[in-house]
Every structure is written in C-alpha cells, then in structure tokens.
Short mmCIF file of C-alpha atoms in Angstrom, two decimals:
data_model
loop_
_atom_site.label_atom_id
_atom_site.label_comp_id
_atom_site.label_asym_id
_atom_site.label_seq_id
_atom_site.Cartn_x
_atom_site.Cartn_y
_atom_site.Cartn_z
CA UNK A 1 0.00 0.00 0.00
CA UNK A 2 1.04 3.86 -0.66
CA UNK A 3 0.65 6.79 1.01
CA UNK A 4 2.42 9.69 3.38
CA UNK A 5 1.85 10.39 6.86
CA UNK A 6 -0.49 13.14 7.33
CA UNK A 7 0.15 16.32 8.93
CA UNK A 8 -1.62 17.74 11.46
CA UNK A 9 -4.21 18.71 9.28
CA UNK A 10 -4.56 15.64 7.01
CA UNK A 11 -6.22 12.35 7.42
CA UNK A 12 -4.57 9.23 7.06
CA UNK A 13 -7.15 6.62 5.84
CA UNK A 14 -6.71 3.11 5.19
CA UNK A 15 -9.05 1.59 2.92
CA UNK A 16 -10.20 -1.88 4.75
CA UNK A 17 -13.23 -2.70 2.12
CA UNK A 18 -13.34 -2.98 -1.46
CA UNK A 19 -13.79 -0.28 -3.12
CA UNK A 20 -13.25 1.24 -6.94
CA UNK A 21 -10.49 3.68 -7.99
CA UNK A 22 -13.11 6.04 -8.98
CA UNK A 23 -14.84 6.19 -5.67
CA UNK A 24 -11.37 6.38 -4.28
CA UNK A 25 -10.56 9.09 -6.80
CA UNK A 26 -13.83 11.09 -5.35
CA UNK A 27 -13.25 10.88 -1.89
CA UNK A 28 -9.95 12.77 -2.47
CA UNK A 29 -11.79 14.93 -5.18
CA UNK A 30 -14.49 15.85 -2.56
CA UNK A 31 -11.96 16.37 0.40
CA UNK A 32 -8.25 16.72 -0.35
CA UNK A 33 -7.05 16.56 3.36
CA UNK A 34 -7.67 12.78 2.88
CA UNK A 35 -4.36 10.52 2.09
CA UNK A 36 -5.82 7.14 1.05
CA UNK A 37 -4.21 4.31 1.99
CA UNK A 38 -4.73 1.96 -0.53
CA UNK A 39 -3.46 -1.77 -2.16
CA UNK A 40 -6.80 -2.67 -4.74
CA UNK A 41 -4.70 -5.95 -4.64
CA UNK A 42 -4.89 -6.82 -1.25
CA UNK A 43 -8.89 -6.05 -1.05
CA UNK A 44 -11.32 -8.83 -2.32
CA UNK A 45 -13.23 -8.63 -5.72
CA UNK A 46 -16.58 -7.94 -5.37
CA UNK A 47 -19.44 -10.18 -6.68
CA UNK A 48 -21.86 -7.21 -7.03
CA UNK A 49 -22.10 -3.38 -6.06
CA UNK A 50 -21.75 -2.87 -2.08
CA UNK A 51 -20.23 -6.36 -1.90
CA UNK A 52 -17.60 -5.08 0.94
CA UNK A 53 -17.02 -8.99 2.11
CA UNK A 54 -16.00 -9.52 -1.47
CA UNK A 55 -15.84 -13.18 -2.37
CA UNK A 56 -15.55 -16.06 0.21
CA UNK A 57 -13.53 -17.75 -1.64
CA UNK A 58 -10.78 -15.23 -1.92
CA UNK A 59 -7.94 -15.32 0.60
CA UNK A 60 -4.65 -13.48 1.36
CA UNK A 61 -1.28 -15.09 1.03
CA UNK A 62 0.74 -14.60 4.64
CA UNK A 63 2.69 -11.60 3.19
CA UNK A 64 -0.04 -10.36 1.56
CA UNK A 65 -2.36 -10.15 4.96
CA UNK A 66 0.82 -8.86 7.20
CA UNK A 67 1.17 -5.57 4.50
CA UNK A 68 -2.62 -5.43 4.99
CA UNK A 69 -2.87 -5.20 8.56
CA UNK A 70 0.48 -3.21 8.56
CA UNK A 71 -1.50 -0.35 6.88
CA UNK A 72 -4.67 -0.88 8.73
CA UNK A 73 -1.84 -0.17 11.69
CA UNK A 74 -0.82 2.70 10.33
CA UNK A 75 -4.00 5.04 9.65
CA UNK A 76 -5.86 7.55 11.36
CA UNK A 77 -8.90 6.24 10.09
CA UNK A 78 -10.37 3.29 8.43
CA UNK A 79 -13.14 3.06 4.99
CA UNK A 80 -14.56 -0.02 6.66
CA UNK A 81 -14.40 -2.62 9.11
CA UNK A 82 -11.31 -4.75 8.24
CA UNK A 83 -12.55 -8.04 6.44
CA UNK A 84 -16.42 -6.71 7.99
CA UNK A 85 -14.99 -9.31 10.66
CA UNK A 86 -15.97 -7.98 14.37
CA UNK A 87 -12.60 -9.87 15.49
CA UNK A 88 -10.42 -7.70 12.69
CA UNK A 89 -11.79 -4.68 13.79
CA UNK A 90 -10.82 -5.42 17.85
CA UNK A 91 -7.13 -6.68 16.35
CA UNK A 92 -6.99 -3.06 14.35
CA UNK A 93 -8.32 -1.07 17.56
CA UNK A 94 -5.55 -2.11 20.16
CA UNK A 95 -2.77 -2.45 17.56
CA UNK A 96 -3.26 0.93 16.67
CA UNK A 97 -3.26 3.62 18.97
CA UNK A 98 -3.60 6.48 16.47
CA UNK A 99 -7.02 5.08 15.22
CA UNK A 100 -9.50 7.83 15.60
CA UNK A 101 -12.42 6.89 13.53
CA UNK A 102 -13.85 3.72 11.89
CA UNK A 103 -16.65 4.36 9.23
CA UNK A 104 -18.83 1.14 8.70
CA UNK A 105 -20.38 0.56 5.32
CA UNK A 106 -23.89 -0.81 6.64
CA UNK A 107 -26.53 1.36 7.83
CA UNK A 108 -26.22 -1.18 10.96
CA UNK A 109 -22.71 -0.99 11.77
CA UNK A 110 -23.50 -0.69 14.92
CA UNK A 111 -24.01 -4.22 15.49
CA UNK A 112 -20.76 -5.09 14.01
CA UNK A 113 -19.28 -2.89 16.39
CA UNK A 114 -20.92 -4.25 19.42
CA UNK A 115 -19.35 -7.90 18.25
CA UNK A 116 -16.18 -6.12 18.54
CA UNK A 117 -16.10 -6.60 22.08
CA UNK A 118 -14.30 -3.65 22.87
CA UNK A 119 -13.60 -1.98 26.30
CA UNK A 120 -15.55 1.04 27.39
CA UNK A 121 -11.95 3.00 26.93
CA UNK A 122 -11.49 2.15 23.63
CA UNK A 123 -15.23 2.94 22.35
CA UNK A 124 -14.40 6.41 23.82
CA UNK A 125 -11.00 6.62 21.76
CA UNK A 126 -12.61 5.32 18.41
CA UNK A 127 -15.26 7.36 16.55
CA UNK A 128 -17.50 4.79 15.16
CA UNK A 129 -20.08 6.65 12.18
CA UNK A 130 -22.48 4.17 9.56
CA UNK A 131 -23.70 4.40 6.46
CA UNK A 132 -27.27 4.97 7.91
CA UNK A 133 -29.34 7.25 5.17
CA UNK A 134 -27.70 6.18 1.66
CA UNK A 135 -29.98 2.99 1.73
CA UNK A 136 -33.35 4.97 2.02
CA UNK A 137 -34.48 5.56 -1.06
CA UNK A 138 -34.24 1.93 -2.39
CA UNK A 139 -35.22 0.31 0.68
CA UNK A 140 -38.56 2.67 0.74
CA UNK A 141 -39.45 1.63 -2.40
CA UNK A 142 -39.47 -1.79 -1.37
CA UNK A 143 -41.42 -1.04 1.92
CA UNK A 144 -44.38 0.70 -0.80
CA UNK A 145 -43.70 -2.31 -3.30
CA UNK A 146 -44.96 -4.72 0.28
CA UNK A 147 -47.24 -2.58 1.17
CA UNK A 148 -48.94 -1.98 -2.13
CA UNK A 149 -48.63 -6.17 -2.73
CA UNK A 150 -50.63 -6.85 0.41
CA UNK A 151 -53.61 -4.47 -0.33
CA UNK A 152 -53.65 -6.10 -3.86
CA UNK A 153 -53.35 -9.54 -2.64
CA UNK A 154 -50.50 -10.69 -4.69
CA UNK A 155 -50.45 -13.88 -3.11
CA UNK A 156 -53.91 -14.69 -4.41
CA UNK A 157 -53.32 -13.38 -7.88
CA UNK A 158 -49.81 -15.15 -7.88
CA UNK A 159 -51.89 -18.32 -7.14
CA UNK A 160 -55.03 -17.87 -9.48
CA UNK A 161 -52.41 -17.03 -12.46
CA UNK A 162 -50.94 -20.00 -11.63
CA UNK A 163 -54.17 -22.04 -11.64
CA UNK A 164 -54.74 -20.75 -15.01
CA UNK A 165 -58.35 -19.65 -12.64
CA UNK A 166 -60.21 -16.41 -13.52
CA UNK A 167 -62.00 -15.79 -10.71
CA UNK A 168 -65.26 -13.16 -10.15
CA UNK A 169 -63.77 -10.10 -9.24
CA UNK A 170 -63.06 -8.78 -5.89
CA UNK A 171 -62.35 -5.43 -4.53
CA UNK A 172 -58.42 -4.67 -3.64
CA UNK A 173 -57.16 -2.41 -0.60
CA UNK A 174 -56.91 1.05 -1.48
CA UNK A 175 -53.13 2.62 0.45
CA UNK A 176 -54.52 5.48 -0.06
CA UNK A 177 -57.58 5.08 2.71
CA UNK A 178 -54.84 3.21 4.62
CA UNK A 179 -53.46 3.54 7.78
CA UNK A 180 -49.51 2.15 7.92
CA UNK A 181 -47.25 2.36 11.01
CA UNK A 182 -43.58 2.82 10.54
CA UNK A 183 -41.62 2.05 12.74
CA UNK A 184 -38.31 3.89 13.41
CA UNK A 185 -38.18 7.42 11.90
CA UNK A 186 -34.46 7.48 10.87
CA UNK A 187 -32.78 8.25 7.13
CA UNK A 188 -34.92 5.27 6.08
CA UNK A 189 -38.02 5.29 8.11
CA UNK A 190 -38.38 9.09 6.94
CA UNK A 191 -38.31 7.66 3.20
CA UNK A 192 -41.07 5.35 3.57
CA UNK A 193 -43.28 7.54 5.81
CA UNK A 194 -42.36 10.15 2.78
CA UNK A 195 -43.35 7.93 -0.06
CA UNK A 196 -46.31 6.32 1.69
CA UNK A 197 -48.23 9.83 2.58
CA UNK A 198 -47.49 10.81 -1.08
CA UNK A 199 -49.78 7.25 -2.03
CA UNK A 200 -52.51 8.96 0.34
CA UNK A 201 -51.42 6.81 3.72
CA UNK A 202 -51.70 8.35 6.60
CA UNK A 203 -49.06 7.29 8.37
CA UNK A 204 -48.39 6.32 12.10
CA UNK A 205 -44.31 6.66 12.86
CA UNK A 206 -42.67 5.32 16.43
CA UNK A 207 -39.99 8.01 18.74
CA UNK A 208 -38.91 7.92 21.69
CA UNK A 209 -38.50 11.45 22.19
CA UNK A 210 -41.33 12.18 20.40
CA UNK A 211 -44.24 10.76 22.36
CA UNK A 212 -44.29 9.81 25.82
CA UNK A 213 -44.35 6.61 27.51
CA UNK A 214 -47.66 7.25 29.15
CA UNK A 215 -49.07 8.11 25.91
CA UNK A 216 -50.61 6.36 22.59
CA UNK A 217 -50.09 9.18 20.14
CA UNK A 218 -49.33 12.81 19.42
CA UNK A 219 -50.30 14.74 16.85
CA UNK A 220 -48.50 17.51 14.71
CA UNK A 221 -45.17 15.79 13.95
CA UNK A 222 -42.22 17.89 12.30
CA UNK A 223 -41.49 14.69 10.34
CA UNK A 224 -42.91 14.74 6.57
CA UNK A 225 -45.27 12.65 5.80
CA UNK A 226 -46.15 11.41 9.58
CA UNK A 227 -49.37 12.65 11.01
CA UNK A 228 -49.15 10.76 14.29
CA UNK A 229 -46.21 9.58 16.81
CA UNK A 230 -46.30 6.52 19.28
CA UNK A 231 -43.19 5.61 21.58
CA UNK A 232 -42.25 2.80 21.18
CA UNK A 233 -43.39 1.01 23.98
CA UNK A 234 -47.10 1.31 22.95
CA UNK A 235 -47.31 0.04 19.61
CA UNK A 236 -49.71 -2.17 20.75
CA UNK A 237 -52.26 0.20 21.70
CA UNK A 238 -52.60 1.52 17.78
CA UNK A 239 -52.11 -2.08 16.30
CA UNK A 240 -55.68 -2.83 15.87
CA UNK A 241 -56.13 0.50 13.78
CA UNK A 242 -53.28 0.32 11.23
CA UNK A 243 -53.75 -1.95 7.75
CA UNK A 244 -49.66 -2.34 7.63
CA UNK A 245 -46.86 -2.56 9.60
CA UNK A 246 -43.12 -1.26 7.62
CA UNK A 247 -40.34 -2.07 10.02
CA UNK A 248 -36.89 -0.26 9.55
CA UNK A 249 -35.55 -0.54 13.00
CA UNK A 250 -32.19 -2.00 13.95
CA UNK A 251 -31.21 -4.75 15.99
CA UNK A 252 -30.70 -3.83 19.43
CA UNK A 253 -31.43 -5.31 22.97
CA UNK A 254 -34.75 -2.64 22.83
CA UNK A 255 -35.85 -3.67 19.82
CA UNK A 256 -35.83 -7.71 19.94
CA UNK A 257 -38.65 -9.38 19.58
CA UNK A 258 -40.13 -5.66 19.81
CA UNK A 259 -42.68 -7.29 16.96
CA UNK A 260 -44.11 -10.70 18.78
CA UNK A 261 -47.44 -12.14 20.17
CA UNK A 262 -48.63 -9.65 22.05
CA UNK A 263 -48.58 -7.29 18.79
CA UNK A 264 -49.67 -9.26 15.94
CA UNK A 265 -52.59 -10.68 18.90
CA UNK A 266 -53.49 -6.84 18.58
CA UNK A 267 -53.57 -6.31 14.87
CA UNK A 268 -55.87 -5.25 13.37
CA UNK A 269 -56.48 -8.99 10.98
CA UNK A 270 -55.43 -9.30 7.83
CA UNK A 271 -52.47 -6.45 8.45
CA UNK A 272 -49.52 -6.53 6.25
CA UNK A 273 -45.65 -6.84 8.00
CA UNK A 274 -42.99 -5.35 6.11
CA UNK A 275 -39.40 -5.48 7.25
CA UNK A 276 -36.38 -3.73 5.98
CA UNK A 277 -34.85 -3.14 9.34
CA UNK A 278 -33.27 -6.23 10.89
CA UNK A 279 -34.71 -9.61 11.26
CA UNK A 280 -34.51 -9.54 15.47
CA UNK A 281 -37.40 -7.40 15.19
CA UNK A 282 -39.88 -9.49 14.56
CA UNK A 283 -40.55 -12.89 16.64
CA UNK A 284 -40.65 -15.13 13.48
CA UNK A 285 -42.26 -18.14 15.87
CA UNK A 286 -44.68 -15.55 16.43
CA UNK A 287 -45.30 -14.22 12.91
CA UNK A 288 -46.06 -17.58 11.60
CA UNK A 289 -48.70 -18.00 14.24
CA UNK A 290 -50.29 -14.48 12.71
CA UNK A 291 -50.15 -15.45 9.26
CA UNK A 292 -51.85 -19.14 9.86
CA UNK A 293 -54.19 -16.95 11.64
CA UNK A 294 -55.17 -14.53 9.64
CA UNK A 295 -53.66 -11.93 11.83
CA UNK A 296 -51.20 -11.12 9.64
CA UNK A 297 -52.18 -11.58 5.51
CA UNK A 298 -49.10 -10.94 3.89
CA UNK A 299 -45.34 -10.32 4.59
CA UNK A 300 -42.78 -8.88 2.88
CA UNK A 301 -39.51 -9.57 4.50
CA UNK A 302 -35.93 -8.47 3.61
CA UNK A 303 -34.58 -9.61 6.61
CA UNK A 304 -34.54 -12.00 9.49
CA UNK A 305 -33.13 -13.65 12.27
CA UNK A 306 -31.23 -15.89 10.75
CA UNK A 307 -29.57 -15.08 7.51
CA UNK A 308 -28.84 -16.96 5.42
CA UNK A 309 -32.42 -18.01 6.04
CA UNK A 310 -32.34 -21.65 7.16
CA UNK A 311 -33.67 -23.77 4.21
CA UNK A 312 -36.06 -25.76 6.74
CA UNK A 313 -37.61 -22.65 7.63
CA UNK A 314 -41.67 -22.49 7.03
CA UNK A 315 -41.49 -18.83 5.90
CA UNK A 316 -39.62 -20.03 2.36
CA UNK A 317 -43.16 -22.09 1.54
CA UNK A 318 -45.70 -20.27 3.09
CA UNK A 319 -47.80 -18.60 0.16
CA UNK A 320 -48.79 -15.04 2.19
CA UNK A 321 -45.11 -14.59 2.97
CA UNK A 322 -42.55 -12.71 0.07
CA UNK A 323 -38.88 -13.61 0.94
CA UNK A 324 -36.05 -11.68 -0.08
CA UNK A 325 -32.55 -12.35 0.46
CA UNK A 326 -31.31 -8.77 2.19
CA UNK A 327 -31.11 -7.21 -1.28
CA UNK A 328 -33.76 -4.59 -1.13
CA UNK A 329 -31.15 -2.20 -0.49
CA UNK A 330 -28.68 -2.69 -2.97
CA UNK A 331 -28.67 0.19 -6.13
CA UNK A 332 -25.80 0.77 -8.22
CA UNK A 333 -25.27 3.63 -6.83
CA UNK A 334 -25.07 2.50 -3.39
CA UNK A 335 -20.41 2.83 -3.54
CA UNK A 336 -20.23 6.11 -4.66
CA UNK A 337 -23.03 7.64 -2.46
CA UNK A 338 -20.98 5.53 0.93
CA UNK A 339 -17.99 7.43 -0.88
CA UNK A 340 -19.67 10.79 -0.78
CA UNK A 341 -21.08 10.07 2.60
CA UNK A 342 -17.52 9.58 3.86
CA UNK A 343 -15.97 12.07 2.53
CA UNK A 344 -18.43 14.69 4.17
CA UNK A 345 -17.61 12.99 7.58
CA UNK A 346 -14.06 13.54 6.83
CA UNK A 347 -14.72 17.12 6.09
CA UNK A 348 -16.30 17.70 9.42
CA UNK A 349 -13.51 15.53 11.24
CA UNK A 350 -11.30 18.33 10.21
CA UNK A 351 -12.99 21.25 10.79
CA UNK A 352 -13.93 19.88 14.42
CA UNK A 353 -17.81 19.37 13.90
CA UNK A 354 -19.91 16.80 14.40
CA UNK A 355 -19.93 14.23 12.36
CA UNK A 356 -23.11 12.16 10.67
CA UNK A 357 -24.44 8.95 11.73
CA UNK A 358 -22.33 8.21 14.75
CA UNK A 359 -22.17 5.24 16.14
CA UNK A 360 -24.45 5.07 19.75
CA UNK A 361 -21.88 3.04 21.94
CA UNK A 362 -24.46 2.50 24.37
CA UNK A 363 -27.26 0.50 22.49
CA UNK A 364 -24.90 0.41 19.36
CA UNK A 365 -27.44 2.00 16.44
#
C-alpha cells in the first residue's frame, strides 16, 4: 500500500473494504485533506455493487495479509471494518493507537461494532459513524412495493395465475384510505413515511422522544409525511387500527422481539408486516402464528433472524409470505453515495464538527 503520513491537518485513511479507484478518486476529489491508503490488490473482488465482504472464496497469502494489517496499523482512520470481521476490527483497535475513527459501510454498523467486544476505553477513543441514510431511497421503495402487494393480494393473484383460474372479481385495498405504522423514523423510516403519505397513507411513525411513555399518540409531527407519533413502547395500543406494519428498525437489545405475540394478537387482521430493518425485530415463531391466523395476511420480508435463512424454515413455503434475500437495499449507486457520505464525515472531522451517523456506543445503532 502507498501513502504519506499526514500532517496535522490531514487524514490518514486506510481503505479496509473494497472499493473502486473512482470512488477512491472522489473521496480525495471531494476532500483533499484525505491521504488514502490503498493496495486494490490486497482487497477482495466484489461479486456485485456494495459487496464489501467480497468473495468467500478469496484469501490473502501470509505476506499479503501482514502488508494489509500493517497499513490498517498505520492510519488515522479506516473506509470499513477490516474483512467486515468484528474480530479484525478489535485486532486493528488495540494495535493501533492512532485510530481515531472507523466508518462502517452498513446502515447497521453498529451491530458489528458491538461484536467487537471492545472496552468502554477504547469505544471512547474510536469514533464509530455508519452508512445509515444512503440505503433509504431503495429500501422505501421496497417497503411501498410490500405494502402496495398486500392491499392487492399478490399472493392470491400469484396463485389464481398460476391455476390458469379467472375468478369473479373482488375489490383490492386502497393505500390510499390506509393507515400504515412505521416504525423507526431514521434516514430510512423518513423515506417510507415520505413515499407512503405521497400514495394517500396516513401514516403512524414510532420516537422515543417524540411521544411519551404514558401516551398512545401525538399529533403535529415535524417529520414529513407522519401525522401521528407513538413511543415505542405502545405500539400495541394503535395495532388494531393500522392496515400495515413497515419495520426499519435496527437490531438492538430494545428492539428484539419488539414485533411478537402480544402485537400481531393486537392487529388489526389481515395487516400486512414489512421489514427492511433487521430480522430480530420481529418474533418469526410468532409471525407464523399471525399469518396461519389470519392476523397477519401478507409479509414482505428483507430480513430476518437468521440469515442466510435456514432452508427448513416455514417462511420459504408459506404462500402469504414474500422472501427476499437482504437485497432490497442494494442500487448501483449504493459505492459512490458511501464514498460521498464519507468524505463529508471527513470534512467535518477536520474542521472539528460533528460528524453524521455516529455510532451510539451504548445501544450500538
């Protein structure tokens, strides 16, 4: 790998996840203080855009992963967690003292960083920032495309086409004299609440700052799109008046499970689940209870709590559930806007602001 030591007011950063010369070119393009540290030889190929693990089979002679770790060593600051392997990023932390920031390249980096193990010193050494925001377009369009396929009953149509059956017509859900709850009001749970009011939703959204405890609701919310807020705690209480259900909440020890019996016992039946947030949301024992039910008529799901998703799994053959294989957020343009996002985090690392999307070392979102 090349590059100088910075000066004062540079950045040393060592690239530690694939990424293309041109992205590389317009991180430095965007913010020259940035020396990139980089070896596209030592970095895996990837399979497809975002693919930062690059391909399994791909491995590092000895020499080759000693000059990779010796830069990861050597830098103020690191494009990715090494290898996206919790136990890398721990290795990089206490072999480098001058590490001052680590920028993860999923949304919910946060979990990777809580695998890390590190000591309470060392999460106060290391800033820790995601890519939180550059997935939200994509992954609101597939929260409407779930939405929109449970009031139209795609599973039936999917199943009459199939049975060559024409059927007497029935009438479809309308979104727009829907009621949807989102829940999590971040860079992607703003999307969806965005793009579902513009269908005519009127849409529920979750905060804990927002609404109190004590509280169902409260009206006039400075989010777009959101007419109502609920903390989180009493989801329940509005379940039986909502026609869908868009997750995009991460995985945390408040949000397990946060989606289980007592909630889908409350919906309102025949609700539709969507969930682009993280699988440990939702109680799957407990969603396939709901949709034998009734409870729950459709699902589109992006994620879950196992992924790969186990091939024994009942969700893979169950004919009201959609599976997809956590690619809802993946857009060609995904690299370069990670690139841009990192570059403006560099820009405010040197001018001593605050950076975006940091890293909550407490509950680690």
């Amino acid at each position: 790998m090349t590059g100088q030591a910075p000066a004062p007011d540079r950045l040393r950063v060592a690239v530690a996840a694939p990424v293309s010369e041109e992205n590389c070119a317009r991180i430095q393009e965007l913010e020259p203080r940035v020396d990139l540290v980089v070896d596209h030889s030592l970095l895996p190929p990837m399979r497809w855009p975002a693919d930062f693990a690059g391909d399994p089979d791909w491995r590092r002679t000895p020499g080759q992963q000693r000059a990779y770790e010796a830069a990861v060593d050597s830098a103020d600051a690191l494009y990715g967690i090494p290898d996206v392997d919790p136990a890398a990023l721990a290795r990089a932390v206490r072999a480098n003292p001058r590490l001052r920031w680590v920028h993860t390249m999923a949304a919910g980096g946060g979990g990777q960083v809580r695998a890390a193990g590190l000591t309470a010193g060392e999460l106060r050494r290391v800033l820790f920032t995601t890519s939180a925001g550059v997935h939200g377009r994509p992954l609101a369009e597939f929260a409407v495309f779930g939405v929109l396929a449970g009031a139209k009953d795609l599973p039936r149509l999917n199943r009459q086409q199939r049975d060559h059956a024409w059927s007497g017509r029935w009438t479809m859900g309308q979104v727009s004299r829907q009621t949807v709850l989102v829940l999590g009001l971040g860079g992607i749970g703003r999307k969806v609440a965005e793009a579902l009011a513009a269908l005519g939703a009127e849409v529920i959204g979750t905060s804990r700052r927002g609404a109190g405890a004590g509280g169902a609701g409260a009206g006039g919310t400075a989010v777009p799109g959101v007419s109502a807020l609920v903390h989180p705690d009493r989801i329940t209480d509005v379940a039986a008046t909502v026609d869908a259900v868009v997750n995009t909440l991460p995985g945390t020890e408040a949000t397990e499970h946060l989606l289980g019996k007592r909630f889908f016992d409350a919906l309102r039946p025949g609700a539709v689940l969507v969930n682009v947030g993280r699988g440990t949301v939702v109680d799957e024992s407990a969603l396939l209870d709901a949709l034998d039910s009734g409870r729950v008529g459709f699902a589109a799901l992006d994620v879950f709590e196992t992924e790969p998703l186990p091939a024994h799994s009942p969700l893979w053959d169950h004919d009201r559930v959609l599976v997809s294989p956590h690619t809802a957020a993946l857009d060609a343009a995904e690299d370069r806007l990670i690139a841009e996002l990192f570059a403006a985090n560099a820009t405010r690392l040197l001018d001593g602001r605050d950076v975006l999307n940091r890293v909550n070392t407490v509950e680690f979102y």
